[in-house]
XYZ file of N, CA and C in Angstrom:
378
model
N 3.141 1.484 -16.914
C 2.352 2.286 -15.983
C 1.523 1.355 -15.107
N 1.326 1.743 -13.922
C 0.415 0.933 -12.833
C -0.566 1.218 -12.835
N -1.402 0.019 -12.075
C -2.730 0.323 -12.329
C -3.467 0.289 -10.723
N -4.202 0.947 -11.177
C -4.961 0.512 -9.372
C -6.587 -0.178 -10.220
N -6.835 -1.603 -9.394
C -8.056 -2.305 -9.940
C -8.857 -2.140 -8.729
N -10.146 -1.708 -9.044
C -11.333 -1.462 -8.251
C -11.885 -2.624 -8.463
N -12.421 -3.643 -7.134
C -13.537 -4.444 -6.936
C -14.091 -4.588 -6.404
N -15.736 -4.976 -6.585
C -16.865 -5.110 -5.633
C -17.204 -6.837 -5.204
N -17.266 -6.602 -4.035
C -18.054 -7.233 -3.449
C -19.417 -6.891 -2.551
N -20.040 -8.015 -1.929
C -21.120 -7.756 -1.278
C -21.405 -6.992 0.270
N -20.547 -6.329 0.181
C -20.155 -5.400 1.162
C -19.930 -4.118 0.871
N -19.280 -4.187 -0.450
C -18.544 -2.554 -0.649
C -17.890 -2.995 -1.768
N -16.385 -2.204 -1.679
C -15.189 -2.015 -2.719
C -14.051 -2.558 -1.904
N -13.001 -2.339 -2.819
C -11.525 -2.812 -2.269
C -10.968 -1.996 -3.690
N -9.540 -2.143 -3.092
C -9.027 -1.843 -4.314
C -7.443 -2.681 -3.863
N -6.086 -2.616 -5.138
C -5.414 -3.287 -5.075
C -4.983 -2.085 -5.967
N -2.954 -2.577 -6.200
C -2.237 -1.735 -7.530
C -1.594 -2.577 -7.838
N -1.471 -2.705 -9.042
C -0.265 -3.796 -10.062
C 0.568 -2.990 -10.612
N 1.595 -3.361 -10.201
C 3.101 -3.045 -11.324
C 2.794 -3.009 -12.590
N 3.250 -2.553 -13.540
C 3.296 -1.892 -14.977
C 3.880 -3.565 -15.372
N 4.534 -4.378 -14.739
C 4.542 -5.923 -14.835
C 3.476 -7.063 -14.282
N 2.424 -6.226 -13.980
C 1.240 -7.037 -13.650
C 0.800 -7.925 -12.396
N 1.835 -7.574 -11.370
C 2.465 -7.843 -10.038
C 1.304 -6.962 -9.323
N 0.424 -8.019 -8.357
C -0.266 -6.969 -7.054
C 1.075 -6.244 -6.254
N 1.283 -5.420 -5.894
C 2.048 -4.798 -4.872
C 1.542 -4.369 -3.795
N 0.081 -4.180 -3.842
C -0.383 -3.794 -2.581
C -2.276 -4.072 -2.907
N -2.291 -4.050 -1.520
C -4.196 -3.668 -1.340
C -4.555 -2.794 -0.527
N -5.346 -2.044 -0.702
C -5.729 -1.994 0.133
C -6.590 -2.219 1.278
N -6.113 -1.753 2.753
C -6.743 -2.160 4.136
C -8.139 -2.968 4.123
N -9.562 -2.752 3.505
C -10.191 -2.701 4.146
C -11.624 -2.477 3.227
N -13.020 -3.131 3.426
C -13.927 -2.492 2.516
C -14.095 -1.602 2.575
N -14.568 -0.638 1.435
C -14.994 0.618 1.488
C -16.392 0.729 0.603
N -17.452 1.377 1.353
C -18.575 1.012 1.129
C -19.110 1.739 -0.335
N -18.442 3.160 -0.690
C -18.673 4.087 -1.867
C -17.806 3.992 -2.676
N -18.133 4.340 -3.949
C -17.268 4.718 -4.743
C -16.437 6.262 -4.752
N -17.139 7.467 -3.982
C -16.337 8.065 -3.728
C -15.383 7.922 -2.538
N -15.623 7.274 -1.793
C -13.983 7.071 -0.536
C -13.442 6.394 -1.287
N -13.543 5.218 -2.287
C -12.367 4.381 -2.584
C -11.531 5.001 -2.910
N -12.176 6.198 -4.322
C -11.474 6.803 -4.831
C -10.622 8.136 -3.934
N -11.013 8.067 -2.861
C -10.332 9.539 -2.266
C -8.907 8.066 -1.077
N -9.496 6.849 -1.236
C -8.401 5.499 -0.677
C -7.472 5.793 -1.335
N -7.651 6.195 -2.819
C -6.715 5.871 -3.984
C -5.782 6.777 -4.751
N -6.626 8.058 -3.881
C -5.920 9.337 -4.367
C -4.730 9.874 -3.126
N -5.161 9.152 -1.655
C -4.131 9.129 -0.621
C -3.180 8.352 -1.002
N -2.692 6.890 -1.478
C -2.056 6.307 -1.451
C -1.333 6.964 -2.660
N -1.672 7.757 -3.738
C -0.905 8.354 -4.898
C -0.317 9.595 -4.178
N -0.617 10.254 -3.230
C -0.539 11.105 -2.899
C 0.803 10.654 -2.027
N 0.379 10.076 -0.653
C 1.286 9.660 -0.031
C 2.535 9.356 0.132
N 2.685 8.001 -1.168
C 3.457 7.312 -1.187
C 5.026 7.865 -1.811
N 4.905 9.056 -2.768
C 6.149 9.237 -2.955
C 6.747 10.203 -2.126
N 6.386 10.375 -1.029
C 6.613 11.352 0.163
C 7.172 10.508 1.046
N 6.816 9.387 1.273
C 6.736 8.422 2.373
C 8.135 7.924 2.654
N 8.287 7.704 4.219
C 9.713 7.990 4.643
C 9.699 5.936 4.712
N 10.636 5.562 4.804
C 10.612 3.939 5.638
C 11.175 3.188 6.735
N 10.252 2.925 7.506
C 10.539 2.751 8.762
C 11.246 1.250 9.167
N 11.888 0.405 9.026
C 12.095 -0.761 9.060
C 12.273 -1.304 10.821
N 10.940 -1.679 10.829
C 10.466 -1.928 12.625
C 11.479 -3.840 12.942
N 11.885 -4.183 11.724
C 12.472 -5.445 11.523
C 13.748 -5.387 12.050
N 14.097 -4.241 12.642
C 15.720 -3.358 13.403
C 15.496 -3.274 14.430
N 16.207 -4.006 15.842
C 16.596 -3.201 16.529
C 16.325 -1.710 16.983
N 15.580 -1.309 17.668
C 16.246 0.431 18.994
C 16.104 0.967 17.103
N 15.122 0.955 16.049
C 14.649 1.115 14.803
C 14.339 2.825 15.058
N 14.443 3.742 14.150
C 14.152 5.113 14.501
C 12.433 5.204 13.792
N 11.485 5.734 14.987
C 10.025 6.082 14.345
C 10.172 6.927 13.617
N 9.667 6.859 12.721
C 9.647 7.883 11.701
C 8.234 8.767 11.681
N 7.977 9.857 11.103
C 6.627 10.660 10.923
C 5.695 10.265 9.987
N 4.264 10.324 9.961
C 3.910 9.785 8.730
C 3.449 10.925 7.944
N 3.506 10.834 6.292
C 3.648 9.556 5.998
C 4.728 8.307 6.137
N 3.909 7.458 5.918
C 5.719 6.096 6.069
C 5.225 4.951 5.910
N 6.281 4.024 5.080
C 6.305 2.939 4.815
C 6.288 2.124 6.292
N 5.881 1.256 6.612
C 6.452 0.293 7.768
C 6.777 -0.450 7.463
N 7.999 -1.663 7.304
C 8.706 -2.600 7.521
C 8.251 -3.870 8.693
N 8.098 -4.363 8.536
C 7.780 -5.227 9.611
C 7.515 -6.766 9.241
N 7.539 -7.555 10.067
C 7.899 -9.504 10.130
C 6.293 -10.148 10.621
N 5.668 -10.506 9.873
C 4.286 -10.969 10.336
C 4.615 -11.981 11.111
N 3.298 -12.982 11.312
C 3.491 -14.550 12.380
C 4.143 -15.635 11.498
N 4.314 -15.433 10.395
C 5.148 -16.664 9.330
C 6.642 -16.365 9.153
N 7.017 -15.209 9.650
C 8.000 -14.605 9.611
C 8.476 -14.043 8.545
N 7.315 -13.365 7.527
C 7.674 -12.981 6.091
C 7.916 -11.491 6.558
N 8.864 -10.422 5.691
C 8.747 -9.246 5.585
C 7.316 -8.688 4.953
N 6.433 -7.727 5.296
C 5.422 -7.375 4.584
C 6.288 -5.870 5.183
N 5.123 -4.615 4.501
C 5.126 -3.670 4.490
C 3.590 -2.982 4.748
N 3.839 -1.938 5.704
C 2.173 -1.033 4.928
C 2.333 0.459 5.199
N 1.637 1.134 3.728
C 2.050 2.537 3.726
C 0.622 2.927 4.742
N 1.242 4.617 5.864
C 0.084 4.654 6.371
C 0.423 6.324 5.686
N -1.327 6.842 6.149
C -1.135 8.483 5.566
C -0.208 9.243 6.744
N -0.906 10.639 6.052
C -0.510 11.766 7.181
C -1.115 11.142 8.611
N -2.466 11.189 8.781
C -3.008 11.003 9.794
C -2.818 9.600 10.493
N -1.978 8.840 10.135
C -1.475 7.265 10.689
C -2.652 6.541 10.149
N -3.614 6.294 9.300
C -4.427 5.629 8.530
C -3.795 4.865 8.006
N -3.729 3.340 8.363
C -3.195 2.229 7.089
C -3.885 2.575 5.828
N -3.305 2.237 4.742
C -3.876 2.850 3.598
C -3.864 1.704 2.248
N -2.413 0.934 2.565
C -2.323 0.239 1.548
C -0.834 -0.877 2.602
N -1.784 -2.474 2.397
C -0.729 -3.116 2.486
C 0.081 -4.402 1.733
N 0.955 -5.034 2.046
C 1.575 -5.663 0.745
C 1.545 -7.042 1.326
N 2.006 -8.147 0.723
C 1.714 -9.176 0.516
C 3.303 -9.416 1.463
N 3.176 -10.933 1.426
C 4.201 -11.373 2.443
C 5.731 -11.648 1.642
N 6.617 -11.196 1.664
C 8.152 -11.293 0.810
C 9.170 -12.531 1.739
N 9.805 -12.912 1.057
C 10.848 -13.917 1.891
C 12.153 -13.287 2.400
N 12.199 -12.478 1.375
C 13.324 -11.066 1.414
C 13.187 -9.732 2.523
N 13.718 -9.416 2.923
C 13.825 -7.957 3.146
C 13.892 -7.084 1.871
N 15.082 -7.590 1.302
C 15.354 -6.683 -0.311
C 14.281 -6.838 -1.249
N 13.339 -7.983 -1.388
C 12.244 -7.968 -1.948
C 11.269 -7.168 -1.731
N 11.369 -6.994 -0.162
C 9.871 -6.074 0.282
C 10.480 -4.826 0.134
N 11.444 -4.328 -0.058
C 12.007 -3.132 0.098
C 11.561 -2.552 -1.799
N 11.823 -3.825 -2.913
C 11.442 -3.343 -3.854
C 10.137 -3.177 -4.252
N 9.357 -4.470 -3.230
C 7.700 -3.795 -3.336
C 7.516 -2.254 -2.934
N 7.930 -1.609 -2.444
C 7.691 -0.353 -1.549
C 8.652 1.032 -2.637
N 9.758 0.511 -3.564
C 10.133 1.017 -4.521
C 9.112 0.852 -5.357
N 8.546 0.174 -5.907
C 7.756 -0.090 -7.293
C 6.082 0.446 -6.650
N 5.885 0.673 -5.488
C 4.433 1.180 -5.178
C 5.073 2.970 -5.116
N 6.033 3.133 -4.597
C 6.878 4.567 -5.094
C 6.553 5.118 -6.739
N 7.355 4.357 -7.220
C 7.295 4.091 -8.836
C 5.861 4.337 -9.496
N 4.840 3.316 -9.213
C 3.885 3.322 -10.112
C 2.458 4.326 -9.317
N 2.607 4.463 -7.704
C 0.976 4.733 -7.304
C 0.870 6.323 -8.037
N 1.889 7.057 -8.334
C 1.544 8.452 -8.568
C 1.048 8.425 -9.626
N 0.992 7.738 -10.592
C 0.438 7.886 -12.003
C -0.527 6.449 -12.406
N -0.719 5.496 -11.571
C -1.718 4.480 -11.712
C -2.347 4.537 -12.741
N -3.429 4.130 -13.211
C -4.504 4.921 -13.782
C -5.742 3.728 -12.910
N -6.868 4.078 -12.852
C -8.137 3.225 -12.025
C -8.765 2.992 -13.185
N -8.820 1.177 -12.774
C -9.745 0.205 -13.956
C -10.668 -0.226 -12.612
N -11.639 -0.683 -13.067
C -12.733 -1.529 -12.625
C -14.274 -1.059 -11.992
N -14.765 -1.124 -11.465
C -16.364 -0.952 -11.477
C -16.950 0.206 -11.642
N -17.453 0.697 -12.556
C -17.537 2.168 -13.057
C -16.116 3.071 -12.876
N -14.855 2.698 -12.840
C -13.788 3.332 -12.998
C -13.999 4.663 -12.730
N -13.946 5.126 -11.275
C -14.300 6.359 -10.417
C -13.598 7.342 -11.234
């Protein structure tokens, strides 16, 4: 089972999810200053993600898809990353840099896999 880990810093929160193999798969976007938005961060991305269509922007004349949706896409190092956004096009959660396409494609399977049933560890565990 996955986990989503809550941490503070001197700003706010963040949060992140690990594979049931202990693998970050994603973070999310951005500080968040409460403990209740993280947790409503954390209940979109459970929510979201097994709905979520995938867009692979790494294609060619690529078809947009609606969100929710995975995005596909080639940063400035030229790694595949991914980021799930909500309904409302909100980045929500993004992933680390893959060498693969087929790699990032299984990060985005395994955040499928584990965000619906996570469970939340870390700073008063919302």
């Amino acid at each position: 089972m996955g986990k989503f880990i809550i941490s503070k810093n001197s700003q706010g929160y963040t949060f992140s999810i690990k594979a049931d193999n202990g693998e970050i798969i994603g973070t999310g976007g951005e500080v968040i200053t409460t403990l209740d938005n993280i947790n409503k961060s954390i209940e979109s991305v459970k929510k979201n993600a097994p709905i979520a269509a995938v867009e692979d922007q790494t294609v060619d004349g690529y078809e947009q898809e609606k969100n929710p949706k995975f995005e596909i896409y080639l940063d400035k190092k030229g790694e595949f990353r991914f980021r799930l956004k909500a309904t409302n096009g909100e980045k929500i959660l993004a992933s680390e840099g893959y060498t693969t396409k087929a790699n990032c494609k299984k990060g985005i399977e395994s955040v499928v896999k584990n965000a619906p049933t996570a469970t939340v560890v870390g700073p008063e565990a919302v």
